[in-house]
Short mmCIF file of C-alpha atoms in Angstrom, two decimals:
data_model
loop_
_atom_site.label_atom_id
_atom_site.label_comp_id
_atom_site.label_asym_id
_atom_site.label_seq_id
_atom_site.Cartn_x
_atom_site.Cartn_y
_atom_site.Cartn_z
CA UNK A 1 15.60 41.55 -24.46
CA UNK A 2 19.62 41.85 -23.70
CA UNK A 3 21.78 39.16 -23.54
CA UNK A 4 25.73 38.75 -22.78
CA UNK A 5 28.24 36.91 -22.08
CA UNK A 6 30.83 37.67 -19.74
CA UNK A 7 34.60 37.28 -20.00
CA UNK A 8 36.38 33.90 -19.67
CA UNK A 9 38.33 33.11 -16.78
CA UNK A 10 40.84 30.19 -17.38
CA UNK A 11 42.12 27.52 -15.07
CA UNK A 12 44.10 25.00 -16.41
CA UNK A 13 42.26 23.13 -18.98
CA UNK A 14 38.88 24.51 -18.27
CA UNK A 15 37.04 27.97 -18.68
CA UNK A 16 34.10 29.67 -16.69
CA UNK A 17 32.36 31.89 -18.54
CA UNK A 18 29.54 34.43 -16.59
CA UNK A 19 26.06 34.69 -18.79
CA UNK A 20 22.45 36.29 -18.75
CA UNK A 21 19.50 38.24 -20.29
CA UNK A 22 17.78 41.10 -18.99
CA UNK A 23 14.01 41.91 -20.08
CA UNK A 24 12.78 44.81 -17.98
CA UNK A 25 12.79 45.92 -14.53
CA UNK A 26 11.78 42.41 -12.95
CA UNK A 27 12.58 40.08 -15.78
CA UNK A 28 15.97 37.92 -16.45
CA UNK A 29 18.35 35.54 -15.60
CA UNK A 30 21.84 34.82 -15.24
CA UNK A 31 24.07 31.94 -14.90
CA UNK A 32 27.95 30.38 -15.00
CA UNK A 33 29.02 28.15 -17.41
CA UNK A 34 31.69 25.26 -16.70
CA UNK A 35 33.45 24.30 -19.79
CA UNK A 36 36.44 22.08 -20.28
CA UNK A 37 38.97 21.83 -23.33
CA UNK A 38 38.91 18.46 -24.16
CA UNK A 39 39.44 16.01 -27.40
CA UNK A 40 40.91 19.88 -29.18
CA UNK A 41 37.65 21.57 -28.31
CA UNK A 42 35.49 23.51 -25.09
CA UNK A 43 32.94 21.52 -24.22
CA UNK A 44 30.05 22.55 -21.68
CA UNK A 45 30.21 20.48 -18.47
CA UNK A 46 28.03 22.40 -16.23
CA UNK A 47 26.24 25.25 -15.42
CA UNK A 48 24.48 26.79 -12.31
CA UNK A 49 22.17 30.02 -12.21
CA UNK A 50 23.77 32.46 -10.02
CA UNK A 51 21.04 35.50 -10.00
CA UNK A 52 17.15 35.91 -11.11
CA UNK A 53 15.08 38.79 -11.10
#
């Protein structure tokens, strides 16, 4: 199994950060992750799959 993490892409006080795993041909996932910088620290607000295989 393979898993990543994309770069972040900022806006303002919040981050969105692209991530998945791949485990063969027809196996894995992938999803974005909502985080916000709040109380001096990211913390995960949401997050959505956007692909499966």
């Amino acid at each position: 199994m393979r898993s990543w993490f994309g770069a972040p892409a900022y806006e303002s006080r919040f981050a969105f950060i692209e991530s998945g795993y791949s485990c063969g041909d027809l196996c894995g996932a992938g999803k974005i992750l909502a985080l916000e910088y709040r109380d001096g620290r990211w913390r995960l607000i949401a997050k959505k799959a956007s692909w499966i295989a």
